[in-house]
Coordinates of C-alpha atoms in Angstrom, one line a residue:
X71 CA -0.3 0.0 0.1
X72 CA 3.1 2.1 0.8
X73 CA 4.2 1.8 -2.5
X74 CA 1.2 2.7 -4.3
X75 CA 1.4 5.6 -2.5
X76 CA 4.6 6.7 -3.0
X77 CA 4.4 5.4 -7.1
X78 CA 1.2 7.6 -7.3
X79 CA 3.0 10.9 -5.7
X80 CA 6.1 10.5 -7.8
X81 CA 3.3 10.9 -11.1
X82 CA 1.2 13.5 -9.6
X83 CA 4.3 15.4 -8.5
X84 CA 5.7 14.9 -12.2
X85 CA 2.6 16.1 -13.8
X86 CA 2.5 19.5 -11.8
X87 CA 6.3 19.7 -12.7
X88 CA 4.9 19.2 -16.4
X89 CA 2.2 21.9 -16.2
X90 CA 4.6 24.3 -14.6
X91 CA 7.2 24.0 -17.4
X92 CA 4.6 24.2 -19.9
X93 CA 3.7 27.8 -18.8
X94 CA 7.2 29.1 -19.8
X95 CA 8.3 26.5 -22.4
X96 CA 6.1 25.9 -25.7
X97 CA 6.8 24.6 -28.6
X98 CA 5.4 23.0 -31.8
X99 CA 6.7 20.2 -34.2
X100 CA 5.8 20.4 -37.8
X101 CA 5.7 16.8 -39.5
X102 CA 4.4 17.6 -42.6
X103 CA 6.6 16.6 -45.5
X104 CA 6.8 20.3 -47.3
X105 CA 7.1 22.2 -43.8
X106 CA 4.2 24.2 -44.4
X107 CA 3.8 25.3 -40.8
X108 CA 7.3 26.3 -40.7
X109 CA 7.9 29.8 -41.5
X110 CA 11.0 31.1 -43.5
X111 CA 13.6 32.7 -42.0
X112 CA 12.6 35.4 -44.6
X113 CA 9.0 35.6 -42.7
X114 CA 10.5 35.6 -39.3
X115 CA 12.8 38.5 -39.8
X116 CA 10.3 40.2 -41.2
X117 CA 7.7 39.7 -38.3
X118 CA 10.3 40.3 -35.9
X119 CA 10.7 44.2 -37.1
X120 CA 6.9 44.9 -36.3
X121 CA 7.2 47.0 -33.2
X122 CA 3.6 48.4 -33.0
X123 CA 0.2 46.6 -33.2
X124 CA -0.4 45.1 -36.4
X125 CA -4.2 43.8 -36.9
X126 CA -5.3 41.6 -40.2
X127 CA -8.9 41.0 -40.6
X128 CA -9.8 38.5 -43.3
X129 CA -13.1 38.7 -44.9
X130 CA -13.7 35.0 -45.2
X131 CA -16.4 34.9 -42.7
X132 CA -19.7 33.4 -43.7
X133 CA -20.5 30.9 -45.7
X134 CA -17.8 29.2 -48.1
X135 CA -17.0 26.5 -50.9
X136 CA -15.0 23.9 -50.2
X137 CA -11.8 25.5 -52.4
X138 CA -12.6 28.6 -50.1
X139 CA -12.9 26.9 -46.9
X140 CA -9.3 25.1 -47.5
X141 CA -7.9 28.6 -48.3
X142 CA -9.5 30.1 -45.0
X143 CA -8.0 27.3 -42.9
X144 CA -4.2 27.6 -44.5
X145 CA -4.7 31.4 -43.7
X146 CA -5.7 30.5 -40.2
X147 CA -2.5 28.2 -39.6
X148 CA -0.3 30.7 -41.5
X149 CA -1.8 33.8 -39.0
X150 CA -1.6 31.7 -36.1
X151 CA 2.1 31.3 -36.5
X152 CA 2.8 35.0 -37.2
X153 CA 1.2 35.7 -34.0
X154 CA 2.9 33.5 -32.3
X155 CA 6.6 35.1 -33.3
X156 CA 5.2 38.2 -32.4
X157 CA 2.9 39.5 -30.1
X158 CA 1.9 42.7 -31.9
X159 CA 0.1 40.5 -34.5
X160 CA -3.8 39.7 -34.4
X161 CA -6.2 38.3 -36.4
X162 CA -9.4 37.8 -37.2
X163 CA -12.2 36.5 -39.5
X164 CA -14.8 38.8 -40.2
X165 CA -18.1 38.2 -42.8
X166 CA -18.0 41.1 -45.4
X167 CA -21.3 41.9 -44.4
X168 CA -20.3 43.0 -41.0
X169 CA -17.3 45.7 -42.7
X170 CA -20.0 47.5 -44.8
X171 CA -21.3 48.2 -48.2
X172 CA -19.6 51.6 -48.2
X173 CA -16.3 50.5 -47.0
X174 CA -16.2 47.5 -49.7
X175 CA -17.3 50.1 -52.6
X176 CA -15.0 52.8 -51.5
X177 CA -11.9 50.1 -51.6
X178 CA -13.2 48.8 -54.6
X179 CA -13.4 45.1 -53.1
X180 CA -15.2 43.2 -55.7
X181 CA -16.6 39.8 -55.1
X182 CA -15.7 36.4 -56.7
X183 CA -18.8 35.3 -57.9
X184 CA -18.8 31.0 -57.3
X185 CA -21.2 28.7 -58.9
X186 CA -22.9 26.3 -56.3
X187 CA -26.0 23.9 -56.0
X188 CA -27.6 26.6 -54.3
X189 CA -27.1 29.2 -56.8
X190 CA -24.3 32.2 -56.6
X191 CA -22.1 32.9 -53.8
X192 CA -20.4 36.0 -53.5
X193 CA -16.7 35.6 -51.9
X194 CA -14.4 38.4 -50.7
X195 CA -11.1 36.7 -51.1
X196 CA -9.5 40.2 -49.0
X197 CA -7.8 41.0 -45.9
X198 CA -7.3 44.2 -44.1
X199 CA -4.2 45.2 -42.3
X200 CA -3.8 47.9 -40.0
X201 CA -0.6 49.0 -39.0
X202 CA 0.6 52.4 -37.7
X203 CA -3.3 54.3 -37.9
X204 CA -3.1 53.2 -41.5
X205 CA -5.1 50.6 -43.2
X206 CA -4.9 48.9 -46.6
X207 CA -6.6 46.1 -48.2
X208 CA -4.6 43.0 -50.0
X209 CA -6.3 39.8 -52.1
X210 CA -5.2 36.3 -50.6
X211 CA -5.9 35.4 -53.7
X212 CA -2.1 35.1 -56.0
X213 CA -2.4 37.5 -59.0
X214 CA -1.1 35.1 -61.7
X215 CA -3.1 35.2 -64.6
X216 CA -1.7 32.1 -65.9
X217 CA -3.7 30.0 -63.3
X218 CA -7.3 29.0 -64.5
X219 CA -10.1 30.6 -62.2
X220 CA -10.9 27.5 -60.7
X221 CA -7.7 26.4 -59.7
X222 CA -7.2 29.8 -57.9
X223 CA -8.6 29.3 -54.5
X224 CA -6.4 26.2 -54.2
X225 CA -3.4 27.4 -56.0
X226 CA -3.2 30.0 -53.7
X227 CA -2.6 28.1 -50.8
X228 CA 1.2 27.6 -51.6
X229 CA 1.7 31.3 -52.0
X230 CA -0.3 32.7 -48.5
X231 CA 3.3 33.4 -46.8
X232 CA 4.3 35.1 -49.8
X233 CA 1.4 37.4 -50.3
X234 CA 1.0 38.4 -46.1
X235 CA 4.8 38.7 -45.9
X236 CA 4.8 40.8 -48.7
X237 CA 1.6 43.2 -47.6
X238 CA 3.2 43.5 -43.8
X239 CA 7.1 44.5 -45.4
X240 CA 4.6 47.0 -47.5
X241 CA 2.7 48.4 -44.2
X242 CA 5.9 48.3 -41.9
X243 CA 8.6 49.7 -44.5
X244 CA 7.7 53.0 -46.2
X245 CA 10.9 53.4 -48.4
X246 CA 9.5 51.4 -51.9
X247 CA 12.1 51.1 -54.5
X248 CA 11.8 53.2 -57.8
X249 CA 11.5 51.9 -61.5
X250 CA 11.9 54.1 -64.3
X251 CA 10.7 53.5 -67.9
X252 CA 12.8 54.5 -70.8
X253 CA 10.6 55.9 -73.3
X254 CA 12.3 58.4 -75.9
X255 CA 13.5 55.2 -78.4
X256 CA 9.6 54.8 -79.3
X257 CA 9.5 52.2 -76.7
X258 CA 5.8 50.4 -76.1
X259 CA 2.8 53.2 -75.8
X260 CA 0.9 53.7 -72.6
X261 CA -1.9 51.5 -73.6
X262 CA 0.3 48.4 -74.1
X263 CA 2.1 49.0 -70.7
X264 CA -0.2 49.2 -68.4
X265 CA 0.0 45.6 -67.7
X266 CA 3.4 45.8 -66.5
X267 CA 2.9 49.0 -65.1
X268 CA 0.1 48.2 -62.7
X269 CA 1.9 44.8 -61.4
X270 CA 5.1 46.6 -60.7
X271 CA 3.3 49.5 -58.8
X272 CA 1.6 47.2 -56.4
X273 CA 5.3 46.9 -54.8
X274 CA 7.2 49.4 -56.2
X275 CA 7.3 53.4 -57.2
X276 CA 7.2 53.7 -61.1
X277 CA 7.7 56.5 -63.2
X278 CA 8.2 57.3 -67.2
X279 CA 11.5 59.3 -67.5
X280 CA 10.3 62.0 -70.2
X281 CA 13.4 64.6 -69.7
X282 CA 14.9 63.6 -73.4
X283 CA 11.4 64.4 -74.9
X284 CA 10.5 67.3 -72.6
X285 CA 14.1 69.1 -74.0
X286 CA 13.4 68.2 -77.3
X287 CA 17.2 66.2 -77.4
X288 CA 15.7 62.9 -77.5
X289 CA 18.7 61.5 -76.6
X290 CA 20.2 61.0 -73.0
X291 CA 22.9 63.5 -71.6
X292 CA 25.2 63.5 -69.2
X293 CA 23.2 65.7 -66.8
X294 CA 20.5 63.1 -67.1
X295 CA 22.7 60.6 -64.9
X296 CA 22.4 62.3 -61.8
X297 CA 18.1 62.4 -62.5
X298 CA 18.4 58.6 -63.2
X299 CA 20.5 57.8 -60.0
X300 CA 17.0 58.2 -58.1
X301 CA 15.7 55.0 -59.8
X302 CA 16.9 51.9 -58.3
X303 CA 16.6 50.3 -61.7
X304 CA 15.6 51.0 -65.5
X305 CA 13.3 49.5 -67.9
X306 CA 13.7 49.8 -71.5
X307 CA 10.6 47.8 -73.0
X308 CA 10.8 47.4 -77.3
X309 CA 12.7 50.4 -78.6
X310 CA 12.4 51.0 -82.0
X311 CA 14.7 53.9 -82.7
X312 CA 18.2 53.7 -82.6
X313 CA 20.3 54.6 -79.4
X314 CA 22.4 57.5 -79.5
X315 CA 26.5 57.0 -78.4
X316 CA 25.6 59.3 -75.8
X317 CA 22.6 57.4 -74.9
X318 CA 24.6 53.9 -74.2
X319 CA 27.2 56.0 -72.4
X320 CA 24.6 57.4 -69.8
X321 CA 23.3 53.9 -69.4
X322 CA 27.0 52.6 -68.9
X323 CA 27.8 55.2 -66.0
X324 CA 24.0 54.3 -64.6
X325 CA 25.2 50.5 -64.6
X326 CA 28.8 51.8 -62.8
X327 CA 26.9 53.5 -60.4
X328 CA 24.7 50.6 -59.2
X329 CA 21.6 51.0 -61.2
X330 CA 19.9 47.7 -62.6
X331 CA 18.6 47.3 -66.0
X332 CA 16.1 45.2 -68.3
X333 CA 16.2 45.8 -71.7
X334 CA 13.4 43.9 -74.1
X335 CA 14.9 44.5 -77.5
X336 CA 14.1 43.5 -81.2
X337 CA 16.9 43.3 -83.9
X338 CA 13.9 42.4 -86.7
X339 CA 10.4 44.2 -87.5
X340 CA 8.0 41.7 -87.6
X341 CA 4.3 42.3 -86.1
X342 CA 1.2 40.2 -86.1
X343 CA -1.6 42.5 -86.6
X344 CA 0.2 43.3 -90.1
X345 CA 0.7 39.4 -91.0
X346 CA -3.0 39.3 -90.7
X347 CA -4.2 42.2 -92.6
X348 CA -1.9 40.9 -95.8
X349 CA -1.5 37.1 -94.7
X350 CA 2.5 37.7 -95.3
X351 CA 5.3 40.5 -94.3
X352 CA 8.9 40.9 -94.9
X353 CA 10.7 40.8 -91.6
X354 CA 13.2 43.8 -91.9
X355 CA 16.2 43.9 -89.7
X356 CA 16.0 46.9 -87.1
X357 CA 19.4 47.9 -86.2
X358 CA 19.1 50.0 -82.7
X359 CA 22.9 50.4 -82.4
X360 CA 23.4 48.8 -79.6
X361 CA 25.1 45.6 -80.1
X362 CA 28.5 47.4 -79.2
X363 CA 26.9 48.0 -75.8
X364 CA 25.8 44.5 -75.2
X365 CA 29.1 43.1 -76.3
X366 CA 30.5 44.5 -73.3
X367 CA 28.4 42.4 -71.4
X368 CA 28.6 39.1 -72.9
X369 CA 25.9 39.4 -75.2
X370 CA 24.5 39.6 -79.0
X371 CA 21.4 39.6 -80.4
X372 CA 21.1 38.3 -84.1
X373 CA 18.7 39.4 -86.9
X374 CA 16.9 36.7 -87.0
X375 CA 13.6 35.1 -86.0
X376 CA 13.2 32.1 -83.9
X377 CA 10.9 29.2 -85.5
X378 CA 9.7 26.9 -82.9
X379 CA 7.8 23.6 -83.7
X380 CA 6.5 23.8 -80.4
X381 CA 5.2 27.7 -80.2
X382 CA 1.8 29.0 -79.0
X383 CA -1.5 28.3 -80.6
X384 CA -3.3 31.2 -82.8
X385 CA -7.0 30.5 -84.1
X386 CA -7.6 30.5 -87.5
X387 CA -10.5 30.3 -89.8
X388 CA -10.2 27.2 -91.8
X389 CA -13.6 26.7 -93.9
X390 CA -17.1 27.6 -94.4
X391 CA -20.3 25.8 -93.9
X392 CA -23.4 26.8 -94.5
X393 CA -22.6 30.2 -94.9
X394 CA -21.1 29.7 -91.1
X395 CA -17.2 30.3 -91.1
X396 CA -15.2 27.4 -88.7
X397 CA -12.2 28.1 -86.6
X398 CA -9.6 26.0 -85.3
X399 CA -6.4 26.1 -83.4
X400 CA -2.9 26.3 -85.5
X401 CA 0.5 25.8 -83.9
X402 CA 2.3 29.2 -84.8
X403 CA 6.2 28.5 -84.7
X404 CA 6.3 32.7 -84.2
X405 CA 5.3 32.4 -81.0
X406 CA 7.5 31.0 -79.2
X407 CA 7.0 29.3 -75.4
X408 CA 9.9 30.2 -72.9
X409 CA 10.9 27.4 -70.9
X410 CA 13.0 27.7 -68.4
X411 CA 16.8 27.5 -68.9
X412 CA 19.6 27.4 -66.3
X413 CA 18.5 27.5 -62.4
X414 CA 18.0 30.5 -61.2
X415 CA 15.2 31.5 -58.7
X416 CA 13.7 33.8 -61.6
X417 CA 12.3 31.1 -62.8
X418 CA 12.8 28.1 -60.8
X419 CA 9.0 27.7 -61.0
X420 CA 7.8 29.4 -63.4
X421 CA 5.2 28.4 -66.3
X422 CA 5.7 28.8 -70.1
X423 CA 6.0 32.5 -71.2
X424 CA 5.4 33.8 -74.6
X425 CA 7.4 35.1 -77.4
X426 CA 6.4 36.9 -80.6
X427 CA 9.1 36.9 -83.2
X428 CA 12.0 36.6 -80.6
X429 CA 15.5 37.1 -81.8
X430 CA 18.3 34.4 -81.1
X431 CA 20.9 35.4 -78.0
X432 CA 24.2 34.4 -78.6
X433 CA 26.6 34.4 -75.3
X434 CA 30.3 35.3 -75.6
X435 CA 33.0 34.8 -73.2
X436 CA 33.6 37.5 -70.4
X437 CA 35.7 36.2 -67.8
X438 CA 33.9 38.9 -65.4
X439 CA 30.1 38.6 -66.1
X440 CA 28.2 35.2 -65.0
X441 CA 25.7 34.7 -67.6
X442 CA 22.5 32.5 -67.0
X443 CA 19.9 31.7 -70.0
X444 CA 16.8 32.4 -67.9
X445 CA 14.6 31.6 -70.7
X446 CA 15.0 29.6 -73.8
X447 CA 13.2 27.7 -76.5
X448 CA 12.4 24.3 -77.0
X449 CA 15.1 22.1 -78.5
X450 CA 13.1 21.6 -82.0
X451 CA 14.0 25.2 -83.7
X452 CA 15.4 26.7 -86.7
X453 CA 15.8 30.5 -87.7
X454 CA 14.6 32.5 -90.2
X455 CA 17.0 35.5 -91.5
X456 CA 15.5 39.0 -91.8
X457 CA 14.5 40.3 -95.7
X458 CA 12.4 36.9 -95.5
X459 CA 9.0 36.9 -95.8
X460 CA 6.7 35.2 -92.9
X461 CA 3.8 34.2 -94.2
X462 CA 0.3 33.1 -92.6
X463 CA 0.2 29.7 -94.2
X464 CA 3.2 28.2 -92.5
X465 CA 1.0 27.3 -89.6
X466 CA 1.4 24.0 -92.0
X467 CA 4.7 22.5 -91.0
X468 CA 5.2 19.8 -93.1
X469 CA 8.9 19.4 -92.8
X470 CA 10.0 19.0 -89.2
X471 CA 13.8 18.2 -90.4
X472 CA 15.0 21.6 -90.6
X473 CA 13.6 22.0 -86.8
X474 CA 17.2 20.8 -85.1
X475 CA 18.9 24.0 -84.1
X476 CA 18.2 22.8 -80.4
X477 CA 17.6 25.5 -77.3
X478 CA 18.1 28.8 -78.3
X479 CA 18.4 31.4 -75.3
X480 CA 15.7 34.6 -75.3
X481 CA 16.4 35.9 -72.0
X482 CA 19.7 36.0 -70.1
X483 CA 20.8 37.3 -66.9
X484 CA 24.2 39.0 -66.8
X485 CA 25.7 39.5 -63.1
X486 CA 29.0 40.0 -61.4
X487 CA 31.7 42.6 -61.7
X488 CA 31.2 44.7 -64.6
X489 CA 33.6 46.8 -66.0
X490 CA 32.8 50.1 -68.5
X491 CA 33.0 49.6 -72.3
X492 CA 34.2 53.3 -72.2
X493 CA 37.1 52.8 -69.7
X494 CA 39.7 52.7 -72.4
X495 CA 37.6 55.2 -74.9
X496 CA 37.8 59.2 -75.3
X497 CA 33.9 59.4 -74.4
X498 CA 35.1 59.2 -70.2
X499 CA 35.8 62.4 -70.2
X500 CA 32.0 63.5 -70.9
X501 CA 32.0 62.9 -67.2
X502 CA 33.6 64.4 -64.5
X503 CA 33.3 61.3 -61.8
X504 CA 33.8 58.8 -64.7
X505 CA 33.3 55.4 -63.2
X506 CA 35.1 52.4 -64.8
X507 CA 33.6 49.5 -62.7
X508 CA 31.4 48.4 -60.4
X509 CA 30.2 45.2 -58.1
X510 CA 27.4 43.4 -57.6
X511 CA 26.3 44.5 -61.2
X512 CA 23.2 42.7 -62.5
X513 CA 21.6 43.4 -66.1
X514 CA 18.7 41.3 -68.1
X515 CA 18.3 40.8 -71.7
X516 CA 15.3 39.5 -73.4
X517 CA 15.5 39.3 -77.2
X518 CA 11.7 40.4 -77.5
X519 CA 9.7 43.2 -76.8
X520 CA 6.3 41.7 -76.8
X521 CA 7.6 39.6 -73.9
X522 CA 6.6 42.9 -71.8
X523 CA 3.6 43.9 -73.8
X524 CA 0.2 43.5 -72.9
X525 CA -2.0 43.5 -76.2
X526 CA -5.5 45.7 -76.3
X527 CA -8.8 43.6 -77.0
X528 CA -11.7 46.1 -78.4
X529 CA -9.6 49.0 -77.1
X530 CA -9.5 47.9 -73.5
X531 CA -5.7 46.8 -72.2
X532 CA -5.3 42.9 -71.7
X533 CA -3.4 41.2 -68.7
X534 CA 0.1 40.9 -69.2
X535 CA 0.4 37.6 -71.1
X536 CA -2.7 36.8 -72.3
X537 CA -2.6 35.8 -76.2
X538 CA -5.4 37.8 -78.1
X539 CA -4.9 36.0 -80.8
X540 CA -5.7 32.5 -78.9
X541 CA -9.2 34.2 -79.0
X542 CA -12.0 32.5 -81.1
X543 CA -13.7 35.2 -83.3
X544 CA -17.2 33.0 -83.1
X545 CA -16.9 33.3 -79.2
X546 CA -15.2 36.5 -78.7
X547 CA -16.0 36.9 -74.9
X548 CA -14.0 33.5 -74.4
X549 CA -11.0 33.7 -72.0
X550 CA -7.9 33.6 -74.0
X551 CA -4.7 31.4 -73.0
X552 CA -2.6 33.1 -70.5
X553 CA 0.8 32.5 -70.1
X554 CA 3.3 33.7 -67.3
X555 CA 4.6 37.1 -68.6
X556 CA 3.8 38.8 -65.4
X557 CA 5.5 36.2 -62.8
X558 CA 8.4 36.6 -65.0
X559 CA 8.5 40.3 -65.0
X560 CA 8.1 40.6 -61.7
X561 CA 10.7 37.4 -60.6
X562 CA 13.2 39.5 -62.6
X563 CA 12.7 42.9 -61.0
X564 CA 12.6 41.2 -57.7
X565 CA 15.9 39.8 -58.5
X566 CA 17.3 43.1 -59.5
X567 CA 16.3 44.8 -57.0
X568 CA 17.8 42.3 -54.6
X569 CA 14.4 40.8 -53.3
X570 CA 15.7 37.1 -53.8
X571 CA 14.4 36.0 -50.3
X572 CA 10.9 36.9 -51.9
X573 CA 11.3 35.3 -54.8
X574 CA 11.7 32.1 -52.6
X575 CA 8.5 32.8 -50.9
X576 CA 6.9 33.4 -54.5
X577 CA 8.6 29.9 -55.8
X578 CA 7.5 27.8 -52.7
X579 CA 5.7 24.5 -53.5
X580 CA 3.0 23.0 -51.0
X581 CA 1.6 19.6 -51.3
X582 CA -2.5 19.9 -50.9
X583 CA -3.8 16.7 -50.1
X584 CA -7.4 16.9 -52.0
X585 CA -9.9 14.3 -51.9
X586 CA -10.7 12.9 -55.2
X587 CA -14.7 13.2 -55.7
X588 CA -14.9 10.0 -57.9
X589 CA -12.7 8.0 -55.6
X590 CA -15.0 9.0 -52.7
X591 CA -17.8 7.7 -54.6
X592 CA -16.5 4.5 -55.6
X593 CA -14.8 3.5 -52.2
X594 CA -17.3 5.0 -50.0
X595 CA -19.0 1.8 -48.7
X596 CA -15.7 -0.1 -48.4
X597 CA -14.4 2.2 -46.3
X598 CA -17.7 1.9 -44.6
X599 CA -17.6 -1.6 -43.9
X600 CA -13.5 -1.1 -43.1
X601 CA -14.3 1.9 -40.0
X602 CA -17.2 -0.5 -38.8
X603 CA -15.7 -4.1 -38.5
X604 CA -12.2 -2.9 -37.9
X605 CA -12.6 -1.2 -34.5
X606 CA -15.3 -4.2 -33.7
X607 CA -12.7 -7.1 -34.3
X608 CA -9.7 -5.1 -32.5
X609 CA -12.4 -4.9 -29.4
X610 CA -13.3 -8.6 -29.7
X611 CA -9.5 -9.8 -30.2
X612 CA -8.8 -7.7 -27.3
X613 CA -11.5 -9.1 -24.9
X614 CA -10.8 -12.8 -26.2
X615 CA -7.2 -12.1 -25.3
X616 CA -8.0 -10.6 -21.7
X617 CA -10.6 -13.4 -21.5
X618 CA -7.7 -16.1 -22.2
X619 CA -5.2 -14.4 -19.9
X620 CA -7.9 -14.5 -16.8
X621 CA -8.7 -17.8 -17.5
X622 CA -4.9 -19.0 -17.6
X623 CA -4.3 -16.9 -14.6
X624 CA -7.0 -18.4 -12.6
X625 CA -6.9 -22.2 -13.6
X626 CA -3.8 -22.3 -11.4

């Protein structure tokens, strides 16, 4: 009896000790394969810097469909982890009705209509973040045009940490980086750059640099360098006029002073709208006089057009029946699909990117520059030199034997310790504080300006990456095929501006286990029987073993 009391006392004291320790020591173990409930070091550092109360209100209260219930649960898990890391962070789920229709309309929070068996359910996939007396709204759905609407909620679950981390960074850090667009070489017009501009402006301050046009010089001057230094990065999207020597010198010094540069260039003039009007065009060479500038960094763009046997599809009329025109999809070899090249965070998990009449990029040896092919063609390619006809009937590919040139680079990342192309030339005297080299230089060269161009449909700008030539004329309201141009552009700019940590978050892949409704219906009866019989069998077995042990014990 004394022994029993002593054992009970030890157990009691142990439990009390565990309870007391648990009040001061708290830990959780993430047993999931993809570590979905473990925050990355990037997010942890960001959360640690939240010094004031940060309130997150998620508008996913009320009735939800299955996909959005999964999304809500994943958000709850994530925000719970954020709160555990920093007590300044709090969150709640609210019904959009409680927020008020006036606030919804004021912040332009449009609902997402979801069809259900009971009718249309309006879901508001937004969250309100309040910090330092200022409130802002964010979408909890990823902004990726390449993801279909039906898959958007589930696809967004693996991007939640990135979405919330990015918004928290914006809310707690008011020093946004700045991006400038160069426009004095007759680059893409405003209507065709809106898609990229809108995407960038969500994270960066975006501005068009108009000085060369305003002062009617139409070229950069040495005095422009100080103005350009206020931009952390410059974008030159599809220039059609040649670069002057002074343009190249100023850009050279901009890069030498730490600026980052993205150039989307074309050396052949070819346009799809012109082909549709006349059936064929001559691909004229376009000399931008930029090759000597690019040569310094180890790249050259050749005046030829790539033909890819695995290009994107376009819609063409293929006949007429009873007065009605019939349409069909055809592979258009001049709409190259850029796929992941060498390993890099920019393209580590990217879908195909749509190019149009891209030119081949040749990589030249340069020991000071690391060259990384970001996007290339498929292996089945050939080239059409400039001053040749491009005809619409080339959709009929009869001879596939000519497509044997292998993968051709179309987007290249250049980084390293850059040396100025003018360090040994007299032009350096134009700059009193001329810099001959820079460390940690970064530049991206794309051999097609249309990669950054959004098309127009009925005069309205489309999303970046939507292929308007995939819309059937007999169904003009149909959704066009969408590619990952916007994701690529954002990833590229994040990398250039040093946000590689956020790139890792954006590229994070989680495995969301989903039940197959078909399998559930097929195996429902089987699993019901298993759930009834197996526990019953275990109870009977344990009872039988107990009965046998008691019988054996008392038989003695």
